[in-house]
Amino acid sequence: MTEQRSELTHGGQQEAGRPEDQEQSQHLLYERENAIRQAEQAIDTLCRQYAAGGIELGSLLLYSGKAGMGKTTMLQQVRAIAGRQGLTVLNGRAGELRGKEPFHLLRQLLLGELLSLSPDQQQEVLGPWRDIAGPALGLVVPGAEELDPASVRLGLDYVMTQLARVKAPLVMLVDDLQWADQESLGWVESLAVRCPELPVLLAIAWRTNELPEQAQSFRSLVAGNSHRHLEFQGLTPTATEKLVRAVFPESAQDSFNRQVWAVTDGNPFLVNALLGKVRDSGIEPIHENVPLLHDLAAEAQGMDRAYWHNKLTVSTLNFAQAAAMLDTEILPRVATRIAGMSPAAAVEAIAELRQKKVLTGPADGPLEFEHPLLATSLYQSIRTGIRTAMHGKAAVELENAGRPLVESSRHLLETHPEGDPEVVVKLRRAAREHLAVGAPDAAVRCLDRALAEPPEDEDRAEVIYELACATLLTDPIATVNQLRRALELPGLSSELRVDATFRLSEVLGHSGQLVEAAQVTLAEAERTQPGPGRTRLEVAHFIWAAFQAEEEDGPGRSARLARFSAELTGDDLSARAARALRAWDLTLQGGSSAEALALVDSALDDGRLPEGLCWTSTTWGLELPAIIGLTYVYTDRLERAEKLFDEVIVAFDLAGWHGGHLGFAYFLMGLVRFRRGELAAAEEFLREALRIARRLGPSLPLQWDAVGVLADTLLARGRIDEAWKLADDYGFAPPYHPGAMVLPDAATLYGKLLLAQHDREAAAEVLQGVGHKLADRGWHNTIWAPWAGHLAQALLPEDPARARELAAESLSRARALGVGSAIGTALRMSAAVVEGQPAVELLTEAVRYLGRSPAGYEHAYALVELGAALRKAGRLLEATEQLHQGMELAVECNADGLVARARGELKASGLRPNRLRSTSRDTLSRAEWQVAELAVAGLSPVDIAEHLDVPLSLVNRRLAAVHRKTGSDREGLAAALGLQGKRPDNT
């Protein structure tokens, strides 16, 4: 397609490109003065405001009305006005027969202008979205990978924004929106909503009451809210008379003029069609011939087969009907072959059709119908059987002409099934192309039609499998049903059976049906011969079992996983995946964090995800890299987790996965920021994850995860009522998610929320139930589910002995885990159930552990608690130091509630808080680097204090800042700072 494409008008009575045509177009727009005035004002405002430096100044012109009311001619008038101002004008007209051709209208609008850009401008406009938006635009050859429709939409929005900036000010004309393909319709709707943010005037026309069901949001968001929406009505008798006298200036009588209006209801298109028949029939426009107008009007309005046979020669009618098959952007050579004509005969036919105002455009094409009603009537004038055969012919000729399958496939959809294997092959290829441009609905239509052909028996299961893959991102229920059908039929290769089963388990797992996902993979694994496929299914079984909310035999599954992992030696992907699963299982059990870290490190390749285990791998899915990252989250290697989660956001952006995948990535990043104590950043990521989850549908595991950690974040920020309201709004309460575990444990968090509301009795009941369930399952990780510490606080007023027993149990579990933040938090919770010197000692140890961990908020919490305990013990000088440290760190964490608590403690001591200061979150100061290097060299805090001749408390503060900023505990500090094997001087 060339730039010439954007120079064509689309429908209407006249071309508006030349001054004389503009003038004639003006004359035809009777009783549209208000519309013309609004258009002139809108374009004048656009030009003036842009010249004054404005950017966000776009507006809408909306025209609706019945067919033939002059909407197309009005758009031509807008084009003429914009042309006089020297503006760039983009045109697009949807075709009645091209609604199944994805992105057809979009390409009409943008492709010609994009092709006219210089290479540098094109690169600027497409930017990082070239490989995602380019295929939909027709600029980039589609790749082998499927594209997420949501990502394609985002890419197209970006391209439009950049194009508007490069070509500003810009006028865009969209005609016959009611016939727009689904993909373009959604994009136009998005553009209409964003229009005020761009230097663009967008004019849209559509037929009243003919917008499709999927345009409901366009009706409400765009047409319903625009003050420039004009619905064109029929002309008055006066305007109709002007049209009649324009054709018969001397002889038209008044009674004849009034009857023309009466039989056409003032419809401009019908008035002109009727006058054409009157003129062609040689009828005088006088009173005696008024009775003839009724029949002539019916004939002109119907434009049936007889009408066209009378109007056109046989060969010209054949060409016109072939052109109607193509609908818009008619290539003469293709229409010629569909009609079975010689090139010379086609030239004559085109000339006749242009002369009779049926077709417009250059003789060598592309051609357009003067009005869409003409295309519709010519298409309907083809006999049904012949029409079907012509669709088949059109598909062949378009393919022979080198046109993409997205064009020819719409014709194949209209042919009768005949059991032709070649048609099945073409439809499957077309489906792959549709998926590669982000149009899964179009792919589904092709594959449904391929199944109706039908395919050979041995191919049927594969086609059903492909159909399931096409609905994977848009219709999980259909995907599950199709995959089950494919697996029930013979014909799938062993490799495809494994892949189909894995995809089935993914859809089930992502929709929360984890028990069924685990059962499906296990059952297929038992039927599969030993080898990589079977191992993949076994790994998948353990993945879905690990994330189940409840489990009959948790310890038994853990034991089986341990044996399975031990049997897979070596460094192939299956072995690495099994080791990652074993590491996560150990972490949930509360086993040795050192062992879990050794396992998860061995699953990586030199500290990075192996290529086959990457975030976008279709072989293993996103669960395995997520498990690796989560293991790091719950073992205080937050810098490694954050690096992985940074990678996933970039990976999903590049892959164009902006739905649930990106939502999960935001959740993971929010979780790690929460663990680091970066509460404001955590809230931002979690709210974005929740927004995506809400868009996808209620009760998905992603929504539960996002709500849970967001509520915990709000509690940490001191916004208790907001946290409770959030949980209440989303039903974050028993019985929780029926199938999937929640990160962190949902029941523990709900008990924490009840405790924050001072409902100790209800909190105790919930948390006791948590303890029994997790004990039966063998899960004792005190970071993921710190139920015992919260239960101790709930029971303290009524049963202090049991409270201290629970706190001691939690501390013992934390020490077994061996994670600094877990031990420090358990010590803080233990101090909450004792008083006096024992509390001070526990909190002093908690501060020491947390100061060596990356858990900034927990460290601040322990410092404030220690300051409060010291104040109660009368040790005001020490209390002041701890409270000031805790308050400053709480400010850095955006923990407003904790800041207020520290201020209250200082005020209660009769002390005045120092002016708050916040340190950098990311950059180590020179002094902090100094203590970090000495710590990596193996010196203890006491040794560092002696070496530097500074107080021990100052060393501990600097070390705490180092761990918090690097996101690592002491064991991982060397790697986090890149100091492996290095030793500082003079140690």
mmCIF file with all atom_site columns, N, CA and C in Angstrom, residues 16 43 58 162 189 191 224 251 289 312 437-438 449 472 539 542 550 593 598 629 652 656 661 748 865 907 952 958:
data_model
loop_
_atom_site.group_PDB
_atom_site.id
_atom_site.type_symbol
_atom_site.label_atom_id
_atom_site.label_alt_id
_atom_site.label_comp_id
_atom_site.label_asym_id
_atom_site.label_entity_id
_atom_site.label_seq_id
_atom_site.pdbx_PDB_ins_code
_atom_site.Cartn_x
_atom_site.Cartn_y
_atom_site.Cartn_z
_atom_site.occupancy
_atom_site.B_iso_or_equiv
_atom_site.pdbx_formal_charge
_atom_site.auth_seq_id
_atom_site.auth_comp_id
_atom_site.auth_asym_id
_atom_site.auth_atom_id
_atom_site.pdbx_PDB_model_num
ATOM 1  N N  . ALA A 1 16  ? -13.503 15.261  -2.952  1.00 0.00 ? 16  ALA A N  1
ATOM 2  C CA . ALA A 1 16  ? -13.344 16.612  -2.426  1.00 0.00 ? 16  ALA A CA 1
ATOM 3  C C  . ALA A 1 16  ? -11.910 17.078  -2.506  1.00 0.00 ? 16  ALA A C  1
ATOM 4  N N  . ILE A 1 43  ? -11.678 22.956  13.439  1.00 0.00 ? 43  ILE A N  1
ATOM 5  C CA . ILE A 1 43  ? -10.395 22.959  12.732  1.00 0.00 ? 43  ILE A CA 1
ATOM 6  C C  . ILE A 1 43  ? -9.657  24.269  12.967  1.00 0.00 ? 43  ILE A C  1
ATOM 7  N N  . GLY A 1 58  ? -7.164  18.083  21.367  1.00 0.00 ? 58  GLY A N  1
ATOM 8  C CA . GLY A 1 58  ? -7.983  17.334  20.423  1.00 0.00 ? 58  GLY A CA 1
ATOM 9  C C  . GLY A 1 58  ? -9.459  17.460  20.708  1.00 0.00 ? 58  GLY A C  1
ATOM 10 N N  . GLN A 1 162 ? 2.591   9.116   19.102  1.00 0.00 ? 162 GLN A N  1
ATOM 11 C CA . GLN A 1 162 ? 3.807   9.634   18.469  1.00 0.00 ? 162 GLN A CA 1
ATOM 12 C C  . GLN A 1 162 ? 3.515   10.187  17.070  1.00 0.00 ? 162 GLN A C  1
ATOM 13 N N  . GLU A 1 189 ? -12.361 3.461   19.643  1.00 0.00 ? 189 GLU A N  1
ATOM 14 C CA . GLU A 1 189 ? -12.989 3.865   20.902  1.00 0.00 ? 189 GLU A CA 1
ATOM 15 C C  . GLU A 1 189 ? -11.946 4.423   21.861  1.00 0.00 ? 189 GLU A C  1
ATOM 16 N N  . LEU A 1 191 ? -9.047  5.697   21.083  1.00 0.00 ? 191 LEU A N  1
ATOM 17 C CA . LEU A 1 191 ? -8.551  6.965   20.546  1.00 0.00 ? 191 LEU A CA 1
ATOM 18 C C  . LEU A 1 191 ? -9.543  8.087   20.827  1.00 0.00 ? 191 LEU A C  1
ATOM 19 N N  . GLY A 1 224 ? -22.298 9.281   23.856  1.00 0.00 ? 224 GLY A N  1
ATOM 20 C CA . GLY A 1 224 ? -23.203 9.785   24.885  1.00 0.00 ? 224 GLY A CA 1
ATOM 21 C C  . GLY A 1 224 ? -22.693 10.995  25.618  1.00 0.00 ? 224 GLY A C  1
ATOM 22 N N  . SER A 1 251 ? -37.561 22.983  -15.776 1.00 0.00 ? 251 SER A N  1
ATOM 23 C CA . SER A 1 251 ? -38.848 22.330  -16.016 1.00 0.00 ? 251 SER A CA 1
ATOM 24 C C  . SER A 1 251 ? -39.517 21.740  -14.779 1.00 0.00 ? 251 SER A C  1
ATOM 25 N N  . ASN A 1 289 ? -46.681 13.422  -14.234 1.00 0.00 ? 289 ASN A N  1
ATOM 26 C CA . ASN A 1 289 ? -45.824 12.249  -14.000 1.00 0.00 ? 289 ASN A CA 1
ATOM 27 C C  . ASN A 1 289 ? -45.606 11.942  -12.512 1.00 0.00 ? 289 ASN A C  1
ATOM 28 N N  . LEU A 1 312 ? -26.420 -1.587  -16.079 1.00 0.00 ? 312 LEU A N  1
ATOM 29 C CA . LEU A 1 312 ? -25.061 -1.883  -16.532 1.00 0.00 ? 312 LEU A CA 1
ATOM 30 C C  . LEU A 1 312 ? -25.066 -2.961  -17.608 1.00 0.00 ? 312 LEU A C  1
ATOM 31 N N  . VAL A 1 437 ? -0.630  -11.214 15.092  1.00 0.00 ? 437 VAL A N  1
ATOM 32 C CA . VAL A 1 437 ? -0.868  -9.769  15.095  1.00 0.00 ? 437 VAL A CA 1
ATOM 33 C C  . VAL A 1 437 ? -1.747  -9.355  16.271  1.00 0.00 ? 437 VAL A C  1
ATOM 34 N N  . GLY A 1 438 ? -2.078  -10.309 17.145  1.00 0.00 ? 438 GLY A N  1
ATOM 35 C CA . GLY A 1 438 ? -2.879  -9.986  18.320  1.00 0.00 ? 438 GLY A CA 1
ATOM 36 C C  . GLY A 1 438 ? -4.366  -9.965  18.066  1.00 0.00 ? 438 GLY A C  1
ATOM 37 N N  . ARG A 1 449 ? -14.076 -22.637 11.413  1.00 0.00 ? 449 ARG A N  1
ATOM 38 C CA . ARG A 1 449 ? -14.422 -22.968 10.023  1.00 0.00 ? 449 ARG A CA 1
ATOM 39 C C  . ARG A 1 449 ? -13.608 -24.157 9.528   1.00 0.00 ? 449 ARG A C  1
ATOM 40 N N  . LEU A 1 472 ? -6.657  -18.959 24.506  1.00 0.00 ? 472 LEU A N  1
ATOM 41 C CA . LEU A 1 472 ? -5.936  -19.036 25.775  1.00 0.00 ? 472 LEU A CA 1
ATOM 42 C C  . LEU A 1 472 ? -5.972  -17.712 26.531  1.00 0.00 ? 472 LEU A C  1
ATOM 43 N N  . VAL A 1 539 ? 6.918   -32.345 37.103  1.00 0.00 ? 539 VAL A N  1
ATOM 44 C CA . VAL A 1 539 ? 7.273   -31.046 37.688  1.00 0.00 ? 539 VAL A CA 1
ATOM 45 C C  . VAL A 1 539 ? 6.029   -30.170 37.792  1.00 0.00 ? 539 VAL A C  1
ATOM 46 N N  . PHE A 1 542 ? 3.916   -31.046 40.766  1.00 0.00 ? 542 PHE A N  1
ATOM 47 C CA . PHE A 1 542 ? 4.423   -30.520 42.030  1.00 0.00 ? 542 PHE A CA 1
ATOM 48 C C  . PHE A 1 542 ? 4.241   -29.009 42.133  1.00 0.00 ? 542 PHE A C  1
ATOM 49 N N  . GLU A 1 550 ? -5.263  -26.074 50.331  1.00 0.00 ? 550 GLU A N  1
ATOM 50 C CA . GLU A 1 550 ? -5.304  -27.177 51.292  1.00 0.00 ? 550 GLU A CA 1
ATOM 51 C C  . GLU A 1 550 ? -4.743  -28.429 50.631  1.00 0.00 ? 550 GLU A C  1
ATOM 52 N N  . SER A 1 593 ? 17.314  -22.335 55.768  1.00 0.00 ? 593 SER A N  1
ATOM 53 C CA . SER A 1 593 ? 17.372  -21.394 54.650  1.00 0.00 ? 593 SER A CA 1
ATOM 54 C C  . SER A 1 593 ? 18.663  -21.560 53.858  1.00 0.00 ? 593 SER A C  1
ATOM 55 N N  . ALA A 1 598 ? 20.993  -22.846 48.705  1.00 0.00 ? 598 ALA A N  1
ATOM 56 C CA . ALA A 1 598 ? 21.923  -23.630 47.890  1.00 0.00 ? 598 ALA A CA 1
ATOM 57 C C  . ALA A 1 598 ? 21.182  -24.297 46.736  1.00 0.00 ? 598 ALA A C  1
ATOM 58 N N  . GLY A 1 629 ? 12.125  -16.581 42.704  1.00 0.00 ? 629 GLY A N  1
ATOM 59 C CA . GLY A 1 629 ? 12.090  -15.257 43.306  1.00 0.00 ? 629 GLY A CA 1
ATOM 60 C C  . GLY A 1 629 ? 11.454  -15.259 44.680  1.00 0.00 ? 629 GLY A C  1
ATOM 61 N N  . PHE A 1 652 ? 7.845   -9.157  30.230  1.00 0.00 ? 652 PHE A N  1
ATOM 62 C CA . PHE A 1 652 ? 6.438   -9.168  29.844  1.00 0.00 ? 652 PHE A CA 1
ATOM 63 C C  . PHE A 1 652 ? 6.104   -7.966  28.969  1.00 0.00 ? 652 PHE A C  1
ATOM 64 N N  . GLY A 1 656 ? 4.849   -8.326  25.158  1.00 0.00 ? 656 GLY A N  1
ATOM 65 C CA . GLY A 1 656 ? 3.499   -7.835  24.911  1.00 0.00 ? 656 GLY A CA 1
ATOM 66 C C  . GLY A 1 656 ? 2.452   -8.475  25.793  1.00 0.00 ? 656 GLY A C  1
ATOM 67 N N  . HIS A 1 661 ? -0.350  -11.660 33.324  1.00 0.00 ? 661 HIS A N  1
ATOM 68 C CA . HIS A 1 661 ? 1.085   -11.870 33.516  1.00 0.00 ? 661 HIS A CA 1
ATOM 69 C C  . HIS A 1 661 ? 1.734   -10.633 34.123  1.00 0.00 ? 661 HIS A C  1
ATOM 70 N N  . THR A 1 748 ? -3.755  -15.995 58.235  1.00 0.00 ? 748 THR A N  1
ATOM 71 C CA . THR A 1 748 ? -2.897  -15.284 59.189  1.00 0.00 ? 748 THR A CA 1
ATOM 72 C C  . THR A 1 748 ? -3.104  -13.785 59.067  1.00 0.00 ? 748 THR A C  1
ATOM 73 N N  . GLU A 1 865 ? 9.999   -0.103  69.349  1.00 0.00 ? 865 GLU A N  1
ATOM 74 C CA . GLU A 1 865 ? 9.597   -0.935  70.485  1.00 0.00 ? 865 GLU A CA 1
ATOM 75 C C  . GLU A 1 865 ? 10.688  -0.958  71.559  1.00 0.00 ? 865 GLU A C  1
ATOM 76 N N  . LYS A 1 907 ? 7.399   12.078  73.388  1.00 0.00 ? 907 LYS A N  1
ATOM 77 C CA . LYS A 1 907 ? 6.628   13.091  74.111  1.00 0.00 ? 907 LYS A CA 1
ATOM 78 C C  . LYS A 1 907 ? 6.302   12.614  75.517  1.00 0.00 ? 907 LYS A C  1
ATOM 79 N N  . LEU A 1 952 ? 30.149  1.549   68.969  1.00 0.00 ? 952 LEU A N  1
ATOM 80 C CA . LEU A 1 952 ? 29.520  0.347   68.408  1.00 0.00 ? 952 LEU A CA 1
ATOM 81 C C  . LEU A 1 952 ? 28.126  0.655   67.882  1.00 0.00 ? 952 LEU A C  1
ATOM 82 N N  . ARG A 1 958 ? 25.150  2.047   60.795  1.00 0.00 ? 958 ARG A N  1
ATOM 83 C CA . ARG A 1 958 ? 25.640  2.062   59.415  1.00 0.00 ? 958 ARG A CA 1
ATOM 84 C C  . ARG A 1 958 ? 25.465  0.702   58.748  1.00 0.00 ? 958 ARG A C  1
#
